[in-house]
Amino acid sequence: MTVPRSTLRLQLHSGFTFDDAIAGVDYFAALGVSHLYLSPITRAMPGSLHGYDTIDYTCVNPELGGEAGLLRLAEAVHARQMGLIADIVPNHMGIAGSDNAWWLDILEWGRHGAHARYFDVDWHSPDPALRGKVLAPCLGAPYGEELAAGRIALSFDAAQGRFFASYGEHRFPICPVDYPMILRGAAHGEHPEMTALADHFEGLTVQPEQHPRARAAQEALRAFASTHGAKPFDAALAGYSSNATASRERLHRLLERQFFRLAWWRTAADEINWRRFFDIGTLAAVRTERAEVFDAVHALALRLFAQGVIDGLRVDHVDGLVDPREYCQRLREKLGERESERPPQLDGSRAYVVVEKILARGEALPNDWGVDGTTGYDFMNDVSALLHDPQGEAPLTATWSELSGSARTYAELAFEARRKILAENLSSELDRAARGIHRIAREQSATRDFTFTAIRRVLAELAVYFPVYRMYPHNGSRTAPDDAYFRQALEGARRSTARGDHAVLAYVAASLGGDGRDGEPRSAASALPNRERRTAATLFAQVTAPLAAKALEDTAFYRYGRLLSRNEVGADPGEFALDVDAFHAANLERARRFPYALIATATHDHKRGEDVRARLAVLSEIADDWTATLRAWSTLNAPHRRAFGSAPGIDETAADRAEVLATSEMGSSIDAVSMSTTGASMAGRAAAASQAGLSMACTPLPGPTPNWAPGPAAEAMLYQTLVGAWPYGLEHTDAKGIQAFAERIAQWQLKASREAKQQTSWHAHDEAYEAASRAFLFDILAPQRRDGFLRELSSFVARIERAGAINSLSQTLLRMTCPGVPDLYQGTELWDFSLVDPDNRRPVDFDARRACLVDTPPSEQLRNWRDGRVKLGVVHRALTLRAVSPALVLEGSYLPLTVTGPRARHAVAFARQHGDAYAIVIATRLASSLISESGDVPLVDPAAWGETSITLPPPLAGRALFDCMSPAAPKADGAGRLYLRDALSALPVALLVEEGVPHG
């Protein structure tokens, strides 16, 4: 099997191609990476910056350099004994524009198309207007308005010989059955030759056997156009112009006959009749569960694996698939069939496969999927929680309750967000699931009177209370882990539904894989055939998975701001901290079940960069100081809050249309009104504010926010973001640097406010609120504030930055040495103060990183720690150890080590053992109270550790150890005690090995 020692994720797009990656291969190899982990390489929507909107699974994206470019990259990495892992997107395809041939086929021919069964379309919609059609919710305004305005037009593509309806960038092919009518309209005028062309299509039907004839007829149109030009066809199109009432009505009737129904984008949430990726109307779910679709989707990846070009796959959004277990097992089987075709030097090696999967605390990835683990969100959660001080939870919770004006917990906010998303964004998905279960109920006399509405009601409650992303039933029945989670949902639904609905609830519970165990009411559903039970469970999962993602990560995370470092993908903001014992337990479980899973601290989907989170974690250690600082800043900046209301003169549909047809960038402006400041300290201002009854927790007006922007909760989260993302080396007097920083924060602020879906949202912009919020940001960061808020902000960051850097170095070393395969996200080997995408996908200067890579110990870079070279050094030295002693960290045992003494809670330590070889890992945590105020490096004074020590494994007692990170050679005493004042004298982390084990 090809097991990576480590991976480095690269985000490929037209601005960073395979050839650009080749230019960095020497650096990646020198860093110690064993495999490059590539974002999706299949052809995506033109200009895609991420590749997850695949439009053609059969070819390598030409914008990246095509297959030739991929082969060049493979040759370059193989020459350095490295490999490639590719990200695949089997769940959905991009369908915007006119580039997806599979999707265009079903728009043209409906359920008679060759690819009609490739997409999850409900061709039997209860809406008569959608039966046999695909809803196309792409219009920026209601259909009638767009038709009357002439923005929907009939066009002709001379290169393809096809008629289509056009709207902006979108193209909708007209069914060839209607071509005779269009062509004959021109034949009665100046172009009688169109009659002959119309005859080619006469008598054509939609049946599949007629499609070759239609293609031949379209070829005749193409040939005619190449000879005679487009003018004859212009005459045909004129009969469907929107300029006159009669021709516009003719166009409408033509469109109504097609296999698509053009609609305002707002209709999607309630009426869409095909499965999307989450609530995104430009990404259509693919039916990979069908054998022919699976083969078409994976043919390229399987071939590249067989040829030795790639060594493994990362499966995107596995929870979106109908049956993840069955899918993963089939993928493993198909890859296994191709192993013997691999080049001889690869020895028929087994493919490395990981899945993108969010695991809740205590939730386990099933063992029977045949994969090597997840992509590492679970570890990212564990290591981040480890760096938080549990003593800060109560005061920060109280502060947030005051600031937000609500004592609601994160769990309560999450329930509220789930209800909102289910009602406003995923209503059609809920309808579809309820209809499926209702159809099953109608087939039995005992349940035929359970109405659709009642089933929908109870199904909604089950979805709202379901605590994880989804179930994974086996043969139509819930597994034991599924059942435990389902019963939590069932209890919540029982509490929230009327007693009269409990019989329906019992039926739905049983139909979703139940069997009457543990006191569950038995019903007719218990005897349902497995096929119907599997169908019901699948429909339920297709509600709960997108609901969890949209309600939690994309809504509640932007509403709850107790401490934003815990609002991360894969984490539960309600879980504040993790103690050392729990961290060890999670690592032991990973080592036992999935020793080769990826472990990450940054990804292309993270909400905040790894070093932003590490710095913000320090606030948990100084909760009272942070509360006082918030109050002071609130008072200081109160004059810059902006009143807002409904923006007069805004045409909502025009704004919608602009959102659909084009993306505009809001211009920036900085209010020139200066604010007078005083020399009072923050504590003094906080006290004055308290005496005056002022705080950020102003009494809000009815509604989601007060009538000033950005509002108390959003303002509190803004301050955390400013503190967390402030780059090292940025001076508060650097006007140009502050301007660039403010633009980045403004981009985050806009996204955060829209994701919160309270005052504004992606679907309904409150432009007045957004503009006022942006003005507030630029006001408080204006150059004239350099001796006021900017100085205060910079000074506060300076207070906590060393503790934050210690956290960063600790989580870096832990990622490199804990059980699993460490994944390095592009560029994060230096400090990573990025925010949510697209900020975390900015170009990376690999040349600069190459110049920073040296062979000297990282401890020598500590004095210049702000440039990030010390972090790069930790990465490099740890990866070097993995390269020279791969068995030690890939296959070695994980041995938690006991820390004792006065500062025991401030360190975490463990050993990796393989045979007689050991590596000892020590990392500092919760360092804020240990750092000398007079120091300037991120290091605890060795004397501050006192008698704190770790107990080494018995074989190491009295033996010399060498630190891979520094010249130190600490030695344990005869009792096996290694004192931290010796081990952590040069850096806040240590990676100790015995003499004879290479250590850099």
PDB file of C-alpha atoms in Angstrom, residues 748-962:
ATOM      1  CA  TRP A 748     -14.745  38.506   5.765  1.00  0.00           C
ATOM      2  CA  GLN A 749     -17.253  40.862   7.383  1.00  0.00           C
ATOM      3  CA  LEU A 750     -19.536  40.834   4.367  1.00  0.00           C
ATOM      4  CA  LYS A 751     -19.464  37.069   4.117  1.00  0.00           C
ATOM      5  CA  ALA A 752     -19.938  36.637   7.872  1.00  0.00           C
ATOM      6  CA  SER A 753     -22.969  38.929   7.978  1.00  0.00           C
ATOM      7  CA  ARG A 754     -24.594  37.209   5.022  1.00  0.00           C
ATOM      8  CA  GLU A 755     -23.892  33.743   6.399  1.00  0.00           C
ATOM      9  CA  ALA A 756     -25.448  34.717   9.738  1.00  0.00           C
ATOM     10  CA  LYS A 757     -28.703  35.387   7.845  1.00  0.00           C
ATOM     11  CA  GLN A 758     -30.028  37.811  10.402  1.00  0.00           C
ATOM     12  CA  GLN A 759     -29.893  41.375   9.140  1.00  0.00           C
ATOM     13  CA  THR A 760     -28.724  40.461   5.648  1.00  0.00           C
ATOM     14  CA  SER A 761     -28.116  37.278   3.660  1.00  0.00           C
ATOM     15  CA  TRP A 762     -26.952  35.955   0.316  1.00  0.00           C
ATOM     16  CA  HIS A 763     -30.579  35.645  -0.798  1.00  0.00           C
ATOM     17  CA  ALA A 764     -31.796  39.031   0.429  1.00  0.00           C
ATOM     18  CA  HIS A 765     -29.135  41.702   0.752  1.00  0.00           C
ATOM     19  CA  ASP A 766     -29.695  44.575   3.170  1.00  0.00           C
ATOM     20  CA  GLU A 767     -27.400  46.917   1.318  1.00  0.00           C
ATOM     21  CA  ALA A 768     -27.862  49.734   3.827  1.00  0.00           C
ATOM     22  CA  TYR A 769     -26.739  47.496   6.694  1.00  0.00           C
ATOM     23  CA  GLU A 770     -23.809  46.101   4.717  1.00  0.00           C
ATOM     24  CA  ALA A 771     -22.613  49.549   3.717  1.00  0.00           C
ATOM     25  CA  ALA A 772     -22.961  50.849   7.264  1.00  0.00           C
ATOM     26  CA  SER A 773     -21.030  47.886   8.662  1.00  0.00           C
ATOM     27  CA  ARG A 774     -18.265  48.397   6.149  1.00  0.00           C
ATOM     28  CA  ALA A 775     -18.136  52.110   6.953  1.00  0.00           C
ATOM     29  CA  PHE A 776     -17.809  51.298  10.662  1.00  0.00           C
ATOM     30  CA  LEU A 777     -14.872  48.993   9.944  1.00  0.00           C
ATOM     31  CA  PHE A 778     -13.038  51.514   7.803  1.00  0.00           C
ATOM     32  CA  ASP A 779     -13.783  54.276  10.295  1.00  0.00           C
ATOM     33  CA  ILE A 780     -12.196  52.474  13.241  1.00  0.00           C
ATOM     34  CA  LEU A 781      -9.194  51.469  11.096  1.00  0.00           C
ATOM     35  CA  ALA A 782      -8.799  54.888   9.461  1.00  0.00           C
ATOM     36  CA  PRO A 783      -5.329  56.483   9.536  1.00  0.00           C
ATOM     37  CA  GLN A 784      -6.551  59.207  11.867  1.00  0.00           C
ATOM     38  CA  ARG A 785      -7.217  56.484  14.430  1.00  0.00           C
ATOM     39  CA  ARG A 786      -3.532  55.523  14.599  1.00  0.00           C
ATOM     40  CA  ASP A 787      -3.181  57.110  18.046  1.00  0.00           C
ATOM     41  CA  GLY A 788      -6.526  55.771  19.206  1.00  0.00           C
ATOM     42  CA  PHE A 789      -8.114  52.440  18.409  1.00  0.00           C
ATOM     43  CA  LEU A 790      -5.369  51.302  16.033  1.00  0.00           C
ATOM     44  CA  ARG A 791      -2.733  51.778  18.697  1.00  0.00           C
ATOM     45  CA  GLU A 792      -4.894  49.981  21.247  1.00  0.00           C
ATOM     46  CA  LEU A 793      -5.495  47.100  18.858  1.00  0.00           C
ATOM     47  CA  SER A 794      -1.834  46.770  17.994  1.00  0.00           C
ATOM     48  CA  SER A 795      -0.830  46.934  21.659  1.00  0.00           C
ATOM     49  CA  PHE A 796      -3.286  44.239  22.644  1.00  0.00           C
ATOM     50  CA  VAL A 797      -2.065  41.933  19.892  1.00  0.00           C
ATOM     51  CA  ALA A 798       1.484  42.537  21.118  1.00  0.00           C
ATOM     52  CA  ARG A 799       0.402  41.406  24.599  1.00  0.00           C
ATOM     53  CA  ILE A 800      -0.822  38.020  23.411  1.00  0.00           C
ATOM     54  CA  GLU A 801       1.169  37.348  20.249  1.00  0.00           C
ATOM     55  CA  ARG A 802       3.972  35.402  21.944  1.00  0.00           C
ATOM     56  CA  ALA A 803       1.518  33.093  23.693  1.00  0.00           C
ATOM     57  CA  GLY A 804      -0.271  32.703  20.377  1.00  0.00           C
ATOM     58  CA  ALA A 805       2.988  31.804  18.648  1.00  0.00           C
ATOM     59  CA  ILE A 806       3.681  29.178  21.315  1.00  0.00           C
ATOM     60  CA  ASN A 807       0.254  27.681  20.605  1.00  0.00           C
ATOM     61  CA  SER A 808       1.055  27.711  16.890  1.00  0.00           C
ATOM     62  CA  LEU A 809       4.367  25.914  17.303  1.00  0.00           C
ATOM     63  CA  SER A 810       2.782  23.385  19.635  1.00  0.00           C
ATOM     64  CA  GLN A 811      -0.068  22.502  17.285  1.00  0.00           C
ATOM     65  CA  THR A 812       2.433  22.327  14.402  1.00  0.00           C
ATOM     66  CA  LEU A 813       4.612  19.765  16.157  1.00  0.00           C
ATOM     67  CA  LEU A 814       1.617  17.795  17.418  1.00  0.00           C
ATOM     68  CA  ARG A 815       0.250  17.549  13.878  1.00  0.00           C
ATOM     69  CA  MET A 816       3.601  16.263  12.658  1.00  0.00           C
ATOM     70  CA  THR A 817       3.991  13.585  15.322  1.00  0.00           C
ATOM     71  CA  CYS A 818       0.553  12.337  16.420  1.00  0.00           C
ATOM     72  CA  PRO A 819      -0.841   9.127  14.881  1.00  0.00           C
ATOM     73  CA  GLY A 820      -1.841   9.735  11.275  1.00  0.00           C
ATOM     74  CA  VAL A 821      -0.479  11.357   8.137  1.00  0.00           C
ATOM     75  CA  PRO A 822       0.180  15.090   8.610  1.00  0.00           C
ATOM     76  CA  ASP A 823      -1.362  17.287   5.938  1.00  0.00           C
ATOM     77  CA  LEU A 824       0.195  20.678   5.259  1.00  0.00           C
ATOM     78  CA  TYR A 825      -2.096  23.201   3.580  1.00  0.00           C
ATOM     79  CA  GLN A 826      -0.302  25.282   0.976  1.00  0.00           C
ATOM     80  CA  GLY A 827       1.769  28.058   2.461  1.00  0.00           C
ATOM     81  CA  THR A 828       0.971  27.394   6.110  1.00  0.00           C
ATOM     82  CA  GLU A 829       4.531  26.349   6.853  1.00  0.00           C
ATOM     83  CA  LEU A 830       4.929  30.058   7.571  1.00  0.00           C
ATOM     84  CA  TRP A 831       2.447  31.953   9.769  1.00  0.00           C
ATOM     85  CA  ASP A 832      -1.135  31.568   8.544  1.00  0.00           C
ATOM     86  CA  PHE A 833      -3.415  34.461   9.429  1.00  0.00           C
ATOM     87  CA  SER A 834      -5.928  33.764   6.690  1.00  0.00           C
ATOM     88  CA  LEU A 835      -9.680  33.930   7.093  1.00  0.00           C
ATOM     89  CA  VAL A 836     -12.485  32.035   5.379  1.00  0.00           C
ATOM     90  CA  ASP A 837     -12.346  31.537   1.618  1.00  0.00           C
ATOM     91  CA  PRO A 838     -11.456  33.164  -0.638  1.00  0.00           C
ATOM     92  CA  ASP A 839      -8.933  34.694   1.786  1.00  0.00           C
ATOM     93  CA  ASN A 840      -7.422  31.289   2.576  1.00  0.00           C
ATOM     94  CA  ARG A 841      -6.907  30.590  -1.134  1.00  0.00           C
ATOM     95  CA  ARG A 842      -4.736  33.592  -1.903  1.00  0.00           C
ATOM     96  CA  PRO A 843      -1.589  33.024  -4.004  1.00  0.00           C
ATOM     97  CA  VAL A 844       1.327  31.479  -2.123  1.00  0.00           C
ATOM     98  CA  ASP A 845       4.895  32.697  -2.586  1.00  0.00           C
ATOM     99  CA  PHE A 846       6.742  29.380  -2.601  1.00  0.00           C
ATOM    100  CA  ASP A 847       9.951  31.082  -3.735  1.00  0.00           C
ATOM    101  CA  ALA A 848      10.008  33.059  -0.495  1.00  0.00           C
ATOM    102  CA  ARG A 849       9.468  29.900   1.488  1.00  0.00           C
ATOM    103  CA  ARG A 850      12.229  28.133  -0.389  1.00  0.00           C
ATOM    104  CA  ALA A 851      14.580  30.971   0.550  1.00  0.00           C
ATOM    105  CA  CYS A 852      13.613  30.583   4.223  1.00  0.00           C
ATOM    106  CA  LEU A 853      14.334  26.843   4.310  1.00  0.00           C
ATOM    107  CA  VAL A 854      17.648  26.189   6.056  1.00  0.00           C
ATOM    108  CA  ASP A 855      19.256  23.179   7.712  1.00  0.00           C
ATOM    109  CA  THR A 856      19.972  24.871  11.004  1.00  0.00           C
ATOM    110  CA  PRO A 857      17.859  23.998  14.074  1.00  0.00           C
ATOM    111  CA  PRO A 858      14.591  25.933  14.407  1.00  0.00           C
ATOM    112  CA  SER A 859      15.763  27.247  17.783  1.00  0.00           C
ATOM    113  CA  GLU A 860      18.225  29.472  15.927  1.00  0.00           C
ATOM    114  CA  GLN A 861      15.272  31.211  14.256  1.00  0.00           C
ATOM    115  CA  LEU A 862      13.499  31.980  17.517  1.00  0.00           C
ATOM    116  CA  ARG A 863      14.995  35.446  17.857  1.00  0.00           C
ATOM    117  CA  ASN A 864      13.426  36.373  14.482  1.00  0.00           C
ATOM    118  CA  TRP A 865      10.246  34.449  15.169  1.00  0.00           C
ATOM    119  CA  ARG A 866       7.864  36.967  13.628  1.00  0.00           C
ATOM    120  CA  ASP A 867       9.072  36.129  10.097  1.00  0.00           C
ATOM    121  CA  GLY A 868       7.763  32.563  10.474  1.00  0.00           C
ATOM    122  CA  ARG A 869      11.026  30.757   9.814  1.00  0.00           C
ATOM    123  CA  VAL A 870      10.912  29.101  13.226  1.00  0.00           C
ATOM    124  CA  LYS A 871       7.579  27.490  12.294  1.00  0.00           C
ATOM    125  CA  LEU A 872       8.971  26.425   8.934  1.00  0.00           C
ATOM    126  CA  GLY A 873      11.924  24.912  10.764  1.00  0.00           C
ATOM    127  CA  VAL A 874       9.683  22.881  13.057  1.00  0.00           C
ATOM    128  CA  VAL A 875       7.811  21.546  10.026  1.00  0.00           C
ATOM    129  CA  HIS A 876      11.035  20.730   8.203  1.00  0.00           C
ATOM    130  CA  ARG A 877      12.744  18.970  11.120  1.00  0.00           C
ATOM    131  CA  ALA A 878       9.660  16.913  11.975  1.00  0.00           C
ATOM    132  CA  LEU A 879       9.150  15.872   8.340  1.00  0.00           C
ATOM    133  CA  THR A 880      12.843  14.975   8.119  1.00  0.00           C
ATOM    134  CA  LEU A 881      12.466  12.609  11.058  1.00  0.00           C
ATOM    135  CA  ARG A 882       9.419  11.065   9.370  1.00  0.00           C
ATOM    136  CA  ALA A 883      11.487  10.580   6.220  1.00  0.00           C
ATOM    137  CA  VAL A 884      14.493   8.936   7.862  1.00  0.00           C
ATOM    138  CA  SER A 885      12.497   6.922  10.419  1.00  0.00           C
ATOM    139  CA  PRO A 886       9.105   6.390   8.757  1.00  0.00           C
ATOM    140  CA  ALA A 887       8.149   3.322  10.790  1.00  0.00           C
ATOM    141  CA  LEU A 888       8.606   5.225  14.045  1.00  0.00           C
ATOM    142  CA  VAL A 889       5.821   7.717  13.356  1.00  0.00           C
ATOM    143  CA  LEU A 890       3.671   5.825  10.854  1.00  0.00           C
ATOM    144  CA  GLU A 891       3.573   2.481  12.628  1.00  0.00           C
ATOM    145  CA  GLY A 892       4.963   3.247  16.070  1.00  0.00           C
ATOM    146  CA  SER A 893       2.954   2.945  19.248  1.00  0.00           C
ATOM    147  CA  TYR A 894       1.540   6.053  20.885  1.00  0.00           C
ATOM    148  CA  LEU A 895       2.445   6.266  24.571  1.00  0.00           C
ATOM    149  CA  PRO A 896       0.953   9.123  26.629  1.00  0.00           C
ATOM    150  CA  LEU A 897       3.484  10.448  29.129  1.00  0.00           C
ATOM    151  CA  THR A 898       2.605  11.735  32.578  1.00  0.00           C
ATOM    152  CA  VAL A 899       3.500  15.334  33.392  1.00  0.00           C
ATOM    153  CA  THR A 900       3.890  16.154  37.081  1.00  0.00           C
ATOM    154  CA  GLY A 901       4.843  19.219  39.055  1.00  0.00           C
ATOM    155  CA  PRO A 902       3.586  22.773  39.575  1.00  0.00           C
ATOM    156  CA  ARG A 903       3.160  23.533  35.865  1.00  0.00           C
ATOM    157  CA  ALA A 904       1.855  20.144  34.778  1.00  0.00           C
ATOM    158  CA  ARG A 905      -1.289  21.525  33.135  1.00  0.00           C
ATOM    159  CA  HIS A 906       0.852  23.676  30.867  1.00  0.00           C
ATOM    160  CA  ALA A 907       2.412  20.811  28.884  1.00  0.00           C
ATOM    161  CA  VAL A 908       1.462  17.757  26.885  1.00  0.00           C
ATOM    162  CA  ALA A 909       3.864  14.918  26.178  1.00  0.00           C
ATOM    163  CA  PHE A 910       3.901  11.507  24.564  1.00  0.00           C
ATOM    164  CA  ALA A 911       6.273   8.997  23.051  1.00  0.00           C
ATOM    165  CA  ARG A 912       6.244   7.239  19.702  1.00  0.00           C
ATOM    166  CA  GLN A 913       7.852   3.819  19.875  1.00  0.00           C
ATOM    167  CA  HIS A 914       8.776   1.282  17.225  1.00  0.00           C
ATOM    168  CA  GLY A 915      10.911  -1.596  18.402  1.00  0.00           C
ATOM    169  CA  ASP A 916      13.835  -0.127  20.331  1.00  0.00           C
ATOM    170  CA  ALA A 917      13.444   3.330  18.785  1.00  0.00           C
ATOM    171  CA  TYR A 918      11.681   6.163  20.589  1.00  0.00           C
ATOM    172  CA  ALA A 919      10.739   9.752  19.880  1.00  0.00           C
ATOM    173  CA  ILE A 920       9.594  11.976  22.733  1.00  0.00           C
ATOM    174  CA  VAL A 921       7.244  14.840  21.892  1.00  0.00           C
ATOM    175  CA  ILE A 922       6.732  17.730  24.308  1.00  0.00           C
ATOM    176  CA  ALA A 923       4.601  20.811  23.664  1.00  0.00           C
ATOM    177  CA  THR A 924       3.711  23.851  25.742  1.00  0.00           C
ATOM    178  CA  ARG A 925       0.075  24.855  26.274  1.00  0.00           C
ATOM    179  CA  LEU A 926      -1.751  27.612  28.173  1.00  0.00           C
ATOM    180  CA  ALA A 927       1.444  29.640  28.310  1.00  0.00           C
ATOM    181  CA  SER A 928       0.064  33.136  28.790  1.00  0.00           C
ATOM    182  CA  SER A 929       0.559  33.221  32.548  1.00  0.00           C
ATOM    183  CA  LEU A 930       4.075  31.764  32.301  1.00  0.00           C
ATOM    184  CA  ILE A 931       5.594  34.209  29.847  1.00  0.00           C
ATOM    185  CA  SER A 932       7.763  36.982  31.206  1.00  0.00           C
ATOM    186  CA  GLU A 933       6.358  40.422  30.387  1.00  0.00           C
ATOM    187  CA  SER A 934       9.842  41.695  29.646  1.00  0.00           C
ATOM    188  CA  GLY A 935      10.680  39.008  27.106  1.00  0.00           C
ATOM    189  CA  ASP A 936      10.405  39.260  23.360  1.00  0.00           C
ATOM    190  CA  VAL A 937      10.450  35.627  22.241  1.00  0.00           C
ATOM    191  CA  PRO A 938       7.681  32.999  22.409  1.00  0.00           C
ATOM    192  CA  LEU A 939       9.280  30.922  25.133  1.00  0.00           C
ATOM    193  CA  VAL A 940       8.557  30.164  28.760  1.00  0.00           C
ATOM    194  CA  ASP A 941      11.535  31.056  30.948  1.00  0.00           C
ATOM    195  CA  PRO A 942      13.055  27.676  31.863  1.00  0.00           C
ATOM    196  CA  ALA A 943      13.023  28.630  35.545  1.00  0.00           C
ATOM    197  CA  ALA A 944       9.236  29.085  35.400  1.00  0.00           C
ATOM    198  CA  TRP A 945       8.824  25.342  34.902  1.00  0.00           C
ATOM    199  CA  GLY A 946      10.267  24.678  38.343  1.00  0.00           C
ATOM    200  CA  GLU A 947      10.165  20.980  39.190  1.00  0.00           C
ATOM    201  CA  THR A 948       7.697  20.132  36.425  1.00  0.00           C
ATOM    202  CA  SER A 949       8.795  16.957  34.690  1.00  0.00           C
ATOM    203  CA  ILE A 950       7.650  14.119  32.500  1.00  0.00           C
ATOM    204  CA  THR A 951       8.185  10.467  33.238  1.00  0.00           C
ATOM    205  CA  LEU A 952       9.919   8.741  30.344  1.00  0.00           C
ATOM    206  CA  PRO A 953       9.452   5.120  29.311  1.00  0.00           C
ATOM    207  CA  PRO A 954      11.724   2.908  31.481  1.00  0.00           C
ATOM    208  CA  PRO A 955      14.167   2.029  28.656  1.00  0.00           C
ATOM    209  CA  LEU A 956      15.071   5.732  28.349  1.00  0.00           C
ATOM    210  CA  ALA A 957      15.865   6.334  32.011  1.00  0.00           C
ATOM    211  CA  GLY A 958      19.315   7.830  32.382  1.00  0.00           C
ATOM    212  CA  ARG A 959      19.957   7.906  28.630  1.00  0.00           C
ATOM    213  CA  ALA A 960      20.936  10.957  26.636  1.00  0.00           C
ATOM    214  CA  LEU A 961      18.365  12.398  24.274  1.00  0.00           C
ATOM    215  CA  PHE A 962      18.888  14.808  21.406  1.00  0.00           C
TER     216      PHE A 962
END
